[in-house]
JSON list of C-alpha atoms in Angstrom, two decimals:
[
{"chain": "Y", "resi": 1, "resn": "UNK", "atom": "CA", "xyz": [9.28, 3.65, 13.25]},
{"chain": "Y", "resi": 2, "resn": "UNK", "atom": "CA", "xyz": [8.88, 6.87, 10.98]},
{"chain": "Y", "resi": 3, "resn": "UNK", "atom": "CA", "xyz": [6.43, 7.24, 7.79]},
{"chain": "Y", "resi": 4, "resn": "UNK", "atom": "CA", "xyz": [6.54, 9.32, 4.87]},
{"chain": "Y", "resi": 5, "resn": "UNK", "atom": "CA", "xyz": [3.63, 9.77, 2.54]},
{"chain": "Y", "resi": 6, "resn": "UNK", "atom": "CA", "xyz": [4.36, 8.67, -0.91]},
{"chain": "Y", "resi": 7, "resn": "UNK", "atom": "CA", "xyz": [3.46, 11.52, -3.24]},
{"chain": "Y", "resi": 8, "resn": "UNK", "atom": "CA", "xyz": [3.06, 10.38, -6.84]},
{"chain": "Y", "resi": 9, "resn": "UNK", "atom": "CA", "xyz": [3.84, 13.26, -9.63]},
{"chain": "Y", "resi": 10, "resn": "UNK", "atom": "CA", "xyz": [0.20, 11.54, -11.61]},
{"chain": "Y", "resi": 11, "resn": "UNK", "atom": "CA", "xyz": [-2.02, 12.14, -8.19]},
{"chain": "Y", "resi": 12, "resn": "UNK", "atom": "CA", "xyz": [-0.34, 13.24, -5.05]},
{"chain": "Y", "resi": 13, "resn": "UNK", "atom": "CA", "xyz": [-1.16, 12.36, -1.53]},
{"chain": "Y", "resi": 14, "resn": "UNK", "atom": "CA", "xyz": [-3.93, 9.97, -1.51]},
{"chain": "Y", "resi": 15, "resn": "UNK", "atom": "CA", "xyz": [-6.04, 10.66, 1.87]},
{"chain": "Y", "resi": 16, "resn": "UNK", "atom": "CA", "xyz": [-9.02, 9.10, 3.11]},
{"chain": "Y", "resi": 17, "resn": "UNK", "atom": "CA", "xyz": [-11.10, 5.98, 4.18]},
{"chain": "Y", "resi": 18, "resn": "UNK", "atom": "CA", "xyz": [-13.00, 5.71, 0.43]},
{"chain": "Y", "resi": 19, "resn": "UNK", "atom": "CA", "xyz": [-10.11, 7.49, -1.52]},
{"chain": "Y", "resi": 20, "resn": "UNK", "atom": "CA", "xyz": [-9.25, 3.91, -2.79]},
{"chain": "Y", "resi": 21, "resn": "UNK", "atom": "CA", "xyz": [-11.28, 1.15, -4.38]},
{"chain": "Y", "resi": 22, "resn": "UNK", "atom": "CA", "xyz": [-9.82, -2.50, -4.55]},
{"chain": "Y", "resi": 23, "resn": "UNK", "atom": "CA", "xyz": [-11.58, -4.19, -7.50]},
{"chain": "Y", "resi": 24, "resn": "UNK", "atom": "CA", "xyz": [-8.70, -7.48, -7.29]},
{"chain": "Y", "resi": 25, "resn": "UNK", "atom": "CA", "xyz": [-6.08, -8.26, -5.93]},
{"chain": "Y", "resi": 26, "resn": "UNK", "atom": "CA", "xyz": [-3.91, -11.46, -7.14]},
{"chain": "Y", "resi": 27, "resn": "UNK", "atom": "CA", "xyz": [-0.87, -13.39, -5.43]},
{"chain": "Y", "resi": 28, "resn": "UNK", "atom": "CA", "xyz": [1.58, -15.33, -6.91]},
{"chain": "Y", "resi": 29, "resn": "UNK", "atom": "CA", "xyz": [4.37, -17.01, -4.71]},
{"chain": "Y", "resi": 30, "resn": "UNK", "atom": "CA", "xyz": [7.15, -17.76, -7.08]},
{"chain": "Y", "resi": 31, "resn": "UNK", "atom": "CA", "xyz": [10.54, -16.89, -7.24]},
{"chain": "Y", "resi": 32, "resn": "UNK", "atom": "CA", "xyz": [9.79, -13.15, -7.48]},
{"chain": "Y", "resi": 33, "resn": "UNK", "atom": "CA", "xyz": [6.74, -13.26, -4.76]},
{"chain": "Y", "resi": 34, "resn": "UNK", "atom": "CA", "xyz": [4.25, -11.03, -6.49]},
{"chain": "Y", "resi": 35, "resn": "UNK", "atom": "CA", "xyz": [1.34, -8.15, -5.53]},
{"chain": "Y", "resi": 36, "resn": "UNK", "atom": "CA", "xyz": [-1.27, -6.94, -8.25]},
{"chain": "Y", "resi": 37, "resn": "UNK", "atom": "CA", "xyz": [-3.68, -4.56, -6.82]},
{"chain": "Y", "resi": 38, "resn": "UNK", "atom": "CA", "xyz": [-5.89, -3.36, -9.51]},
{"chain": "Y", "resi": 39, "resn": "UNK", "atom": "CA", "xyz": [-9.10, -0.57, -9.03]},
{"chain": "Y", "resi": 40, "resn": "UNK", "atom": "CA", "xyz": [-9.38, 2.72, -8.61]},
{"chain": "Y", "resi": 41, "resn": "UNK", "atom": "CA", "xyz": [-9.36, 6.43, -7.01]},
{"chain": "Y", "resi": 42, "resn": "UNK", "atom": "CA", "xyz": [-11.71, 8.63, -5.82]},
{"chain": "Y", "resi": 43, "resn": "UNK", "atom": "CA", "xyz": [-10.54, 11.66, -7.50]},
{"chain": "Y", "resi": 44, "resn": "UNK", "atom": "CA", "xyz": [-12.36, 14.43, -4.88]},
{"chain": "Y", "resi": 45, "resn": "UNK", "atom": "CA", "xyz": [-9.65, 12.71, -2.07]},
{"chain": "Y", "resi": 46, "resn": "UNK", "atom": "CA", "xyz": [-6.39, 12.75, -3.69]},
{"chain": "Y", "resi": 47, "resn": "UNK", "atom": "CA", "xyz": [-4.50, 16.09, -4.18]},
{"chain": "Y", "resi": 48, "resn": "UNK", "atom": "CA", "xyz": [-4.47, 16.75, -7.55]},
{"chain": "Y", "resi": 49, "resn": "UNK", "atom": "CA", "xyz": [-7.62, 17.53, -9.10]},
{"chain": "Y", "resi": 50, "resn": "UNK", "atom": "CA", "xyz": [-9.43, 15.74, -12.63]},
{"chain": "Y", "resi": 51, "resn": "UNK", "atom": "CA", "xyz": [-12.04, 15.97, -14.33]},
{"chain": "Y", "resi": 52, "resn": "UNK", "atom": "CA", "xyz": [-12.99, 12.25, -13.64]},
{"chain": "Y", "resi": 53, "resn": "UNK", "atom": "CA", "xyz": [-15.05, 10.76, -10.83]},
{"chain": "Y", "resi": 54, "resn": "UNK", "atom": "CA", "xyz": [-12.71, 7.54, -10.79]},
{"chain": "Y", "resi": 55, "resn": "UNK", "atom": "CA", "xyz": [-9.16, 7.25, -11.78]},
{"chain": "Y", "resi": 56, "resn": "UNK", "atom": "CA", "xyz": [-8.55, 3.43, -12.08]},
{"chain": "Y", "resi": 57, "resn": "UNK", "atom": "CA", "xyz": [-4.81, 2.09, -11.14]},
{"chain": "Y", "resi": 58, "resn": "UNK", "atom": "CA", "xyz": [-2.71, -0.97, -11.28]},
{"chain": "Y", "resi": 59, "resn": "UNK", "atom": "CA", "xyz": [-0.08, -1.55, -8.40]},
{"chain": "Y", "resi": 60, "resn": "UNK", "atom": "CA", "xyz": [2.35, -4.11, -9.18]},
{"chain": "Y", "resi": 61, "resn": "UNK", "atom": "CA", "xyz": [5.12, -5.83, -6.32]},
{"chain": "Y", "resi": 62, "resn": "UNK", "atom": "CA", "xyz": [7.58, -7.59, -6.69]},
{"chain": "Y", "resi": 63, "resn": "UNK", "atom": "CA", "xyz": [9.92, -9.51, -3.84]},
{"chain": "Y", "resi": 64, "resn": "UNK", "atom": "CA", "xyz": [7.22, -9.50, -1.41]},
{"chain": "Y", "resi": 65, "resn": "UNK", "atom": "CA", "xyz": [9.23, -9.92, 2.05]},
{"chain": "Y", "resi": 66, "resn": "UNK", "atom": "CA", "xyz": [5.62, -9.26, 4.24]},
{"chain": "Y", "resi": 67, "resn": "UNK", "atom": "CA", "xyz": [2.26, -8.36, 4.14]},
{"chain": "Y", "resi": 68, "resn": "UNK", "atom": "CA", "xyz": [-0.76, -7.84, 5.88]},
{"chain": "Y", "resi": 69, "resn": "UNK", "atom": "CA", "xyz": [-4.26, -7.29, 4.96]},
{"chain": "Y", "resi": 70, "resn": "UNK", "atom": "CA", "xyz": [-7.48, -6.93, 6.95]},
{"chain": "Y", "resi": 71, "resn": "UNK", "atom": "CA", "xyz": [-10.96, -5.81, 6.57]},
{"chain": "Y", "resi": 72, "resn": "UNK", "atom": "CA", "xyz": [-11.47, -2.04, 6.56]},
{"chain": "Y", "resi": 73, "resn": "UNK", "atom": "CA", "xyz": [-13.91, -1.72, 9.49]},
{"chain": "Y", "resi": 74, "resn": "UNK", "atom": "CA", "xyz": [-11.63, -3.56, 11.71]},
{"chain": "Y", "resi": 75, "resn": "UNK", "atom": "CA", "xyz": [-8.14, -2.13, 10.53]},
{"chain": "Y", "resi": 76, "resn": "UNK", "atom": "CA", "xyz": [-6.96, -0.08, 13.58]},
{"chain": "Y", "resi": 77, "resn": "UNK", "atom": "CA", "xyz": [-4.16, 2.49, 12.40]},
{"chain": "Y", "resi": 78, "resn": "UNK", "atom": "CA", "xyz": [-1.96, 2.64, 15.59]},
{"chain": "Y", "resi": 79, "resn": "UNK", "atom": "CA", "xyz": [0.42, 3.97, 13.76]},
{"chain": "Y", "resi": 80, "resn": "UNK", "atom": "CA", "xyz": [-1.38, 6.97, 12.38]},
{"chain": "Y", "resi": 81, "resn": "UNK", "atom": "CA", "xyz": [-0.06, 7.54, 9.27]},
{"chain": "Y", "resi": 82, "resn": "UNK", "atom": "CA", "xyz": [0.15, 10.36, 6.63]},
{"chain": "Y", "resi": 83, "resn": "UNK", "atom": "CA", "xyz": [-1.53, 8.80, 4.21]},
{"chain": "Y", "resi": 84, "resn": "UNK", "atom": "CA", "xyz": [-3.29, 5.61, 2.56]},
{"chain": "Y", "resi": 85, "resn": "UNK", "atom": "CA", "xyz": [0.20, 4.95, 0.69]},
{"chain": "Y", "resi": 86, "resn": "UNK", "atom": "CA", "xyz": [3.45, 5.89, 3.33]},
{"chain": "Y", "resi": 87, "resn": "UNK", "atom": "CA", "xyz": [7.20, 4.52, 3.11]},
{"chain": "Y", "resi": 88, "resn": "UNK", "atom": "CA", "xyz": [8.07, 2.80, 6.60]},
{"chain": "Y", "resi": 89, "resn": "UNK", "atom": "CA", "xyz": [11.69, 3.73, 7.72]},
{"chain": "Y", "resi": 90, "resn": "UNK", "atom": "CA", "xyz": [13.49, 1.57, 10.70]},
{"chain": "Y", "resi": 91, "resn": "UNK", "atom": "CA", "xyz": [10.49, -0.73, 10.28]},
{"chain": "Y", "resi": 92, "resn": "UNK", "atom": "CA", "xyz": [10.29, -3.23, 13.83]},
{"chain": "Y", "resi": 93, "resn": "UNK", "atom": "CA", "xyz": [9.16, -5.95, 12.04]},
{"chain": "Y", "resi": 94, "resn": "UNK", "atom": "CA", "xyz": [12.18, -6.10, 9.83]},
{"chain": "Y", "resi": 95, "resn": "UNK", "atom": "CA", "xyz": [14.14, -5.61, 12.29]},
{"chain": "Y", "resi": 96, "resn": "UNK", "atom": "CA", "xyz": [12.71, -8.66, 14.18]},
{"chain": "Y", "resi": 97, "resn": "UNK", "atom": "CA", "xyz": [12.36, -10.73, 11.07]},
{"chain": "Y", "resi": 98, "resn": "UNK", "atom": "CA", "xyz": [16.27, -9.63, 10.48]},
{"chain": "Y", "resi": 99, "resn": "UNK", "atom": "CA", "xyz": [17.40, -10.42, 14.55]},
{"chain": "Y", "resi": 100, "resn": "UNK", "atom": "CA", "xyz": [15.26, -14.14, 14.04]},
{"chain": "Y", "resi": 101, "resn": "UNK", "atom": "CA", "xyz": [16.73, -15.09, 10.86]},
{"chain": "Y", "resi": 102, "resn": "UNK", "atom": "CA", "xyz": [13.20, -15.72, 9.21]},
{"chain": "Y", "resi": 103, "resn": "UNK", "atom": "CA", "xyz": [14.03, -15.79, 6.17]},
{"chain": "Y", "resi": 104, "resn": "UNK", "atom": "CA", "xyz": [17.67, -15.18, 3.66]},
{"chain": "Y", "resi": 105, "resn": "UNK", "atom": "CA", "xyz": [15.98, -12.48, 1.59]},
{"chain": "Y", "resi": 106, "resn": "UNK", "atom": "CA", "xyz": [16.01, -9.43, 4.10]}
]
């Protein structure tokens, strides 16, 4: 598996245990299987600098395939990624959900 950090133009690399606040999170399993994280950053651990304390956010996904969530003092990162946001390329878990026929929308 590789990952690549997601750098966004508005913050850049987003780094760090309390660099993200989740104030709510919603779910909604219809035919577009959507995310809504909504809260906010820690501006002193992203890369680009403001004048704020807190910058808040809305994340919005659609055609949820997976996900996975846990509490943060027992997340293990294994994978040791770049950042709190990366882009998974040759993912195993699609590849097994792909191999299994799990489901018709990978």
């Amino acid at each position: 598996m590789e990952y690549q950090a997601i750098k966004k133009k508005e913050v850049g690399i987003i780094n760090g245990r309390d660099a993200i606040f989740l104030d709510d999170f919603r779910q909604k399993f219809n035919s577009e299987c959507i995310c809504v994280f909504k809260g906010k950053f820690n501006s002193k651990l992203i890369e680009i600098n403001f004048e704020k304390e807190y910058i808040p956010y809305i994340f919005y996904f659609s055609h949820i395939i997976y996900y996975q969530c846990c509490e943060l003092d027992t997340y293990i990162n294994e994978a040791k990624m770049d950042s709190s946001f990366d882009l998974v390329h040759n993912s195993y878990l699609i590849e097994e959900l792909k191999n299994g026929r799990k489901s018709s929308k990978i």
